[in-house]
Structure formats: C-alpha cells, structure tokens
Amino acid sequence: MKSLKKILSAVLTAVMVFSTVSCSKSESSTENANTQGVRVDKGNDIPDNVSVSEEQMPYGATMLALFPENDENVKIPVEFDKRFFSSDENGNYPELYRVSDYFVSLNQNDKDLFTEVFYKPYLEFAVNETGFSDIESYFNDYHDYMTKSLGEGFEVDYIIIESLETKADNPERFSQLDERLSNIDKDISQKIDEGSEKYITLECTYNINGEGSYAFSYRLDETVSLYLYTIDGVAYIV
C-alpha cells in the first residue's frame, strides 16, 4: 500500500493530504452552537482591557457551526469562522458543503461523491501522478487506509475548520498548486473566482459503529488539510 503521505499530498494539497444567511439558518445555527457545546469565541489571547474590532481578530475568533437539522445541505456538522466564508444569494455555504460531503464520502465509502467534491481535472492529474490507474483504485486504497487507521465502522461526526489562509495571506503556499493547475488548463486563472483560494486545516471527531468519540489528531500522522477553490462559480476541493 502506498504511504498516506504520498497519497494525500498529491490528491488533496499537491504537497500533502480535510452575509447574510437566511435569518432562520444563521440564527438557529448560532443558537445550536451555543447550546451544543460548540465554540463561539470572542477572540483568543486578547486581554480584557484591549478593544479590537471583529475585523482585526484572527481566524477562530467568531466561530459558529452549521448542523443538518438547520441546513439540509450539511450532512455532518461543520464549525467555522463566519467572517471567512461567504454565503451565496440563497444563504448557502457551498465551500462548507464540499468539506462536509468529502467526509460523508468516506463515511459511506462513496467513490462518486468523493469525485464530485473535487475539481475533477486536477483529481485525475493527481491520481495519475501517484501511480494509480484510476480514481476508483485511488479512493479504495485511501478508504482502506482510513479504515485501518481509524477502525472498522468509523463515522466522522463533527468537523472543525481550525485555521485558514488565503492566497493574499500567503501566496507561496498556493504557488505549486497554481502551477499544476495552469499546466492542466492554461486558462485556469481566468476561471478561478478572485479571492476564492483558501487553505484550511481541520480537526474531526468520529465514532466507531455509533459508539465512542475520537479525534483524528490522535490517530493520523498527518494534519488534515484541504485547498478550496471556486472555479467557474462552483466551489471545489483541489
């Protein structure tokens, strides 16, 4: 079996391997975040006598969560800093749905959903680069690894987007991925929505056959990270 580092690096990160909302959606999500033990922070490591605006606070200062009972597009709860993800005109969060569906695909061993969340031209390129014959063989190998690492019957049940960088924050982090995308499609830069490029790191909890609660960070050697791009108006994992 190929190493996790090799598999995840090519497919998920190219260098390593997860507004206004309609008032009812936004408010109910925030309420659940407070009542279900999810962080809704006002900032970390900021002294009480220091006054800063919300815009000056780092990522993680204003966390909320979307839950399936409040947003039918979310199959697994996702916790995120609301200032860094914009909703569309219908109050939806396409990027967050991609992240949720990515882990749903692992829970359900669903190769088709896994393929859907990625920008397919890049996924095909990356799969070929790692020596797999097709997406199905890559996915099967990756799912087998996750099962071996986490346990038979694992089910991701909560996702926290712990950190986020944009291309403006750190252009160097995106340079290799952008070069590869340009090699696949020379016009790709015209198709990427300006400012949509994000690099996120995640922590997840999971259970085994409905029992227990475990963290990825205690079972996986690599930090789970994903790149999110909006291409031709559609959000993808790249």
Short mmCIF file of C-alpha atoms in Angstrom, two decimals:
data_model
loop_
_atom_site.label_atom_id
_atom_site.label_comp_id
_atom_site.label_asym_id
_atom_site.label_seq_id
_atom_site.Cartn_x
_atom_site.Cartn_y
_atom_site.Cartn_z
CA MET A 1 0.00 0.00 0.00
CA LYS A 2 1.29 3.44 -0.84
CA SER A 3 2.11 5.66 2.12
CA LEU A 4 -0.53 8.04 3.44
CA LYS A 5 1.81 10.98 2.93
CA LYS A 6 2.26 10.21 -0.76
CA ILE A 7 -1.42 9.59 -1.41
CA LEU A 8 -2.73 12.59 0.44
CA SER A 9 -0.13 15.01 -0.77
CA ALA A 10 -0.90 14.59 -4.45
CA VAL A 11 -4.64 14.45 -4.25
CA LEU A 12 -5.63 16.84 -1.53
CA THR A 13 -3.00 19.51 -1.36
CA ALA A 14 -0.48 18.94 -4.13
CA VAL A 15 2.13 18.94 -1.38
CA MET A 16 0.35 16.92 1.42
CA VAL A 17 -3.20 15.02 2.24
CA PHE A 18 -9.76 17.95 5.12
CA SER A 19 -23.73 37.87 4.51
CA THR A 20 -26.37 37.13 5.11
CA VAL A 21 -27.67 33.77 5.58
CA SER A 22 -31.41 33.50 5.69
CA CYS A 23 -32.12 34.68 9.23
CA SER A 24 -33.57 31.37 10.29
CA LYS A 25 -30.49 29.44 9.13
CA SER A 26 -27.91 31.77 10.62
CA GLU A 27 -29.62 32.33 13.94
CA SER A 28 -30.57 28.73 14.53
CA SER A 29 -27.05 27.61 13.74
CA THR A 30 -25.61 30.09 16.20
CA GLU A 31 -28.09 29.04 18.83
CA ASN A 32 -27.17 25.41 18.38
CA ALA A 33 -23.50 26.30 18.53
CA ASN A 34 -24.06 27.75 21.96
CA THR A 35 -26.34 25.01 23.29
CA GLN A 36 -24.42 22.05 21.91
CA GLY A 37 -21.01 22.94 23.25
CA VAL A 38 -19.52 24.41 20.09
CA ARG A 39 -17.09 27.29 20.44
CA VAL A 40 -18.39 30.74 19.67
CA ASP A 41 -15.33 32.68 20.75
CA LYS A 42 -14.79 36.39 21.06
CA GLY A 43 -11.09 36.06 20.42
CA ASN A 44 -8.17 34.19 21.83
CA ASP A 45 -5.36 35.65 23.92
CA ILE A 46 -6.83 39.16 23.84
CA PRO A 47 -6.64 40.93 27.22
CA ASP A 48 -9.93 42.16 28.66
CA ASN A 49 -8.72 45.76 28.64
CA VAL A 50 -7.88 45.74 24.93
CA SER A 51 -10.58 46.73 22.45
CA VAL A 52 -10.33 45.37 18.92
CA SER A 53 -12.81 45.26 16.09
CA GLU A 54 -14.10 41.97 14.76
CA GLU A 55 -12.17 42.52 11.54
CA GLN A 56 -8.89 42.72 13.48
CA MET A 57 -9.38 39.42 15.26
CA PRO A 58 -7.59 36.32 13.93
CA TYR A 59 -9.31 33.34 12.39
CA GLY A 60 -11.18 31.42 15.06
CA ALA A 61 -12.43 34.45 16.96
CA THR A 62 -16.05 34.18 15.79
CA MET A 63 -16.86 30.51 15.37
CA LEU A 64 -20.27 29.09 14.60
CA ALA A 65 -21.49 25.75 13.30
CA LEU A 66 -23.94 24.53 10.70
CA PHE A 67 -25.97 21.48 11.67
CA PRO A 68 -28.03 19.11 9.48
CA GLU A 69 -31.22 19.98 11.33
CA ASN A 70 -30.83 23.63 10.29
CA ASP A 71 -29.25 23.24 6.86
CA GLU A 72 -30.24 20.29 4.70
CA ASN A 73 -27.05 20.65 2.64
CA VAL A 74 -24.87 19.77 5.64
CA LYS A 75 -24.74 16.05 6.40
CA ILE A 76 -22.02 16.40 9.06
CA PRO A 77 -21.83 19.46 11.36
CA VAL A 78 -19.15 21.95 10.32
CA GLU A 79 -17.69 24.55 12.67
CA PHE A 80 -16.03 27.58 11.08
CA ASP A 81 -15.26 31.28 11.48
CA LYS A 82 -18.20 33.01 9.82
CA ARG A 83 -16.12 36.02 8.73
CA PHE A 84 -14.05 33.94 6.30
CA PHE A 85 -16.80 32.11 4.39
CA SER A 86 -19.39 33.99 2.38
CA SER A 87 -22.87 32.67 1.77
CA ASP A 88 -24.49 32.94 -1.65
CA GLU A 89 -27.70 34.78 -2.52
CA ASN A 90 -29.74 31.88 -1.11
CA GLY A 91 -27.91 31.84 2.20
CA ASN A 92 -25.94 28.71 1.32
CA TYR A 93 -22.27 27.93 2.00
CA PRO A 94 -21.05 25.87 -1.00
CA GLU A 95 -17.47 25.58 0.27
CA LEU A 96 -18.60 24.16 3.59
CA TYR A 97 -20.90 21.70 1.86
CA ARG A 98 -17.94 20.39 -0.12
CA VAL A 99 -15.98 19.84 3.08
CA SER A 100 -18.92 18.07 4.71
CA ASP A 101 -19.55 15.91 1.63
CA TYR A 102 -15.89 14.96 1.45
CA PHE A 103 -16.15 13.28 4.83
CA VAL A 104 -19.59 11.87 4.02
CA SER A 105 -17.96 10.11 1.05
CA LEU A 106 -15.50 8.47 3.44
CA ASN A 107 -18.22 7.51 5.91
CA GLN A 108 -20.30 5.92 3.17
CA ASN A 109 -17.44 4.55 1.07
CA ASP A 110 -18.90 6.55 -1.82
CA LYS A 111 -16.42 6.97 -4.67
CA ASP A 112 -18.85 9.00 -6.80
CA LEU A 113 -19.45 11.60 -4.08
CA PHE A 114 -15.72 11.73 -3.40
CA THR A 115 -15.12 12.50 -7.08
CA GLU A 116 -17.86 15.13 -7.13
CA VAL A 117 -16.36 17.29 -4.38
CA PHE A 118 -13.03 17.65 -6.21
CA TYR A 119 -12.14 19.68 -9.27
CA LYS A 120 -12.05 16.62 -11.49
CA PRO A 121 -9.31 17.62 -13.97
CA TYR A 122 -6.91 18.13 -11.08
CA LEU A 123 -8.04 14.99 -9.28
CA GLU A 124 -7.38 12.93 -12.41
CA PHE A 125 -3.95 14.53 -12.77
CA ALA A 126 -3.07 13.88 -9.13
CA VAL A 127 -4.29 10.29 -9.19
CA ASN A 128 -2.12 9.62 -12.24
CA GLU A 129 0.86 11.31 -10.56
CA THR A 130 0.63 8.91 -7.60
CA GLY A 131 0.63 5.87 -9.87
CA PHE A 132 -2.98 4.78 -9.55
CA SER A 133 -4.80 3.52 -12.64
CA ASP A 134 -7.99 5.46 -11.95
CA ILE A 135 -9.95 7.39 -9.32
CA GLU A 136 -11.67 4.25 -8.07
CA SER A 137 -8.42 2.48 -7.26
CA TYR A 138 -7.10 5.60 -5.52
CA PHE A 139 -10.26 6.01 -3.49
CA ASN A 140 -10.37 2.35 -2.49
CA ASP A 141 -6.76 2.49 -1.34
CA TYR A 142 -7.32 5.68 0.61
CA HIS A 143 -10.52 4.40 2.21
CA ASP A 144 -8.75 1.19 3.21
CA TYR A 145 -6.02 3.26 4.86
CA MET A 146 -8.55 5.36 6.78
CA THR A 147 -10.35 2.23 7.93
CA LYS A 148 -7.09 0.71 9.11
CA SER A 149 -6.09 3.94 10.91
CA LEU A 150 -9.42 4.87 12.47
CA GLY A 151 -11.10 1.49 12.81
CA GLU A 152 -13.69 -0.60 11.00
CA GLY A 153 -17.05 1.15 11.02
CA PHE A 154 -15.62 4.67 11.53
CA GLU A 155 -18.01 7.58 11.04
CA VAL A 156 -16.85 11.18 11.04
CA ASP A 157 -19.48 13.09 13.05
CA TYR A 158 -18.06 16.58 13.58
CA ILE A 159 -15.74 18.83 11.56
CA ILE A 160 -13.84 21.87 12.85
CA ILE A 161 -12.04 24.16 10.43
CA GLU A 162 -9.27 25.16 12.79
CA SER A 163 -7.22 27.50 10.63
CA LEU A 164 -7.45 29.24 7.28
CA GLU A 165 -5.06 31.04 4.95
CA THR A 166 -5.99 32.86 1.76
CA LYS A 167 -3.78 33.39 -1.24
CA ALA A 168 -3.40 37.02 -0.19
CA ASP A 169 -2.17 35.87 3.24
CA ASN A 170 0.48 33.51 1.91
CA PRO A 171 0.93 33.38 -1.90
CA GLU A 172 3.84 30.95 -1.56
CA ARG A 173 1.56 28.24 -0.17
CA PHE A 174 -0.50 28.32 -3.36
CA SER A 175 2.26 28.67 -5.94
CA GLN A 176 2.91 24.98 -6.64
CA LEU A 177 -0.78 24.13 -6.85
CA ASP A 178 -1.44 27.07 -9.17
CA GLU A 179 1.42 25.98 -11.41
CA ARG A 180 -0.02 22.49 -11.67
CA LEU A 181 -3.47 23.82 -12.42
CA SER A 182 -2.02 26.03 -15.16
CA ASN A 183 -0.31 23.00 -16.70
CA ILE A 184 -3.68 21.25 -16.82
CA ASP A 185 -5.56 24.27 -18.18
CA LYS A 186 -3.64 27.30 -19.42
CA ASP A 187 -6.75 29.46 -18.99
CA ILE A 188 -7.49 28.34 -15.43
CA SER A 189 -6.56 31.70 -13.89
CA GLN A 190 -9.48 33.27 -15.76
CA LYS A 191 -11.86 30.65 -14.38
CA ILE A 192 -10.93 30.92 -10.69
CA ASP A 193 -13.09 33.37 -8.78
CA GLU A 194 -10.82 36.12 -7.50
CA GLY A 195 -10.05 35.75 -3.82
CA SER A 196 -11.70 32.34 -3.54
CA GLU A 197 -8.49 30.37 -2.89
CA LYS A 198 -8.33 29.01 0.66
CA TYR A 199 -6.08 26.60 2.53
CA ILE A 200 -7.72 25.08 5.61
CA THR A 201 -6.64 22.70 8.35
CA LEU A 202 -9.18 20.58 10.14
CA GLU A 203 -9.83 18.56 13.24
CA CYS A 204 -12.58 15.96 13.17
CA THR A 205 -14.21 13.67 15.66
CA TYR A 206 -15.56 10.26 14.78
CA ASN A 207 -17.23 7.25 16.33
CA ILE A 208 -16.96 3.53 15.70
CA ASN A 209 -20.29 1.93 14.83
CA GLY A 210 -22.08 4.70 16.71
CA GLU A 211 -20.03 4.37 19.89
CA GLY A 212 -17.31 6.49 21.47
CA SER A 213 -15.84 9.81 20.38
CA TYR A 214 -12.31 10.03 19.00
CA ALA A 215 -10.18 12.75 17.40
CA PHE A 216 -8.32 12.49 14.11
CA SER A 217 -5.29 14.12 15.69
CA TYR A 218 -4.77 11.10 17.95
CA ARG A 219 -4.94 8.55 15.14
CA LEU A 220 -3.49 10.15 11.99
CA ASP A 221 0.14 11.10 11.48
CA GLU A 222 -0.68 13.99 9.16
CA THR A 223 -2.67 17.14 9.83
CA VAL A 224 -5.75 17.02 7.64
CA SER A 225 -5.70 19.96 5.23
CA LEU A 226 -7.57 20.94 2.10
CA TYR A 227 -7.43 23.59 -0.60
CA LEU A 228 -10.72 25.18 -1.61
CA TYR A 229 -11.11 27.00 -4.94
CA THR A 230 -14.19 28.36 -6.66
CA ILE A 231 -13.84 27.65 -10.40
CA ASP A 232 -16.42 28.84 -12.94
CA GLY A 233 -18.62 29.77 -10.00
CA VAL A 234 -18.54 26.31 -8.41
CA ALA A 235 -16.73 25.52 -5.14
CA TYR A 236 -14.34 22.55 -5.24
CA ILE A 237 -11.69 20.83 -3.18
CA VAL A 238 -8.45 20.94 -5.17
#
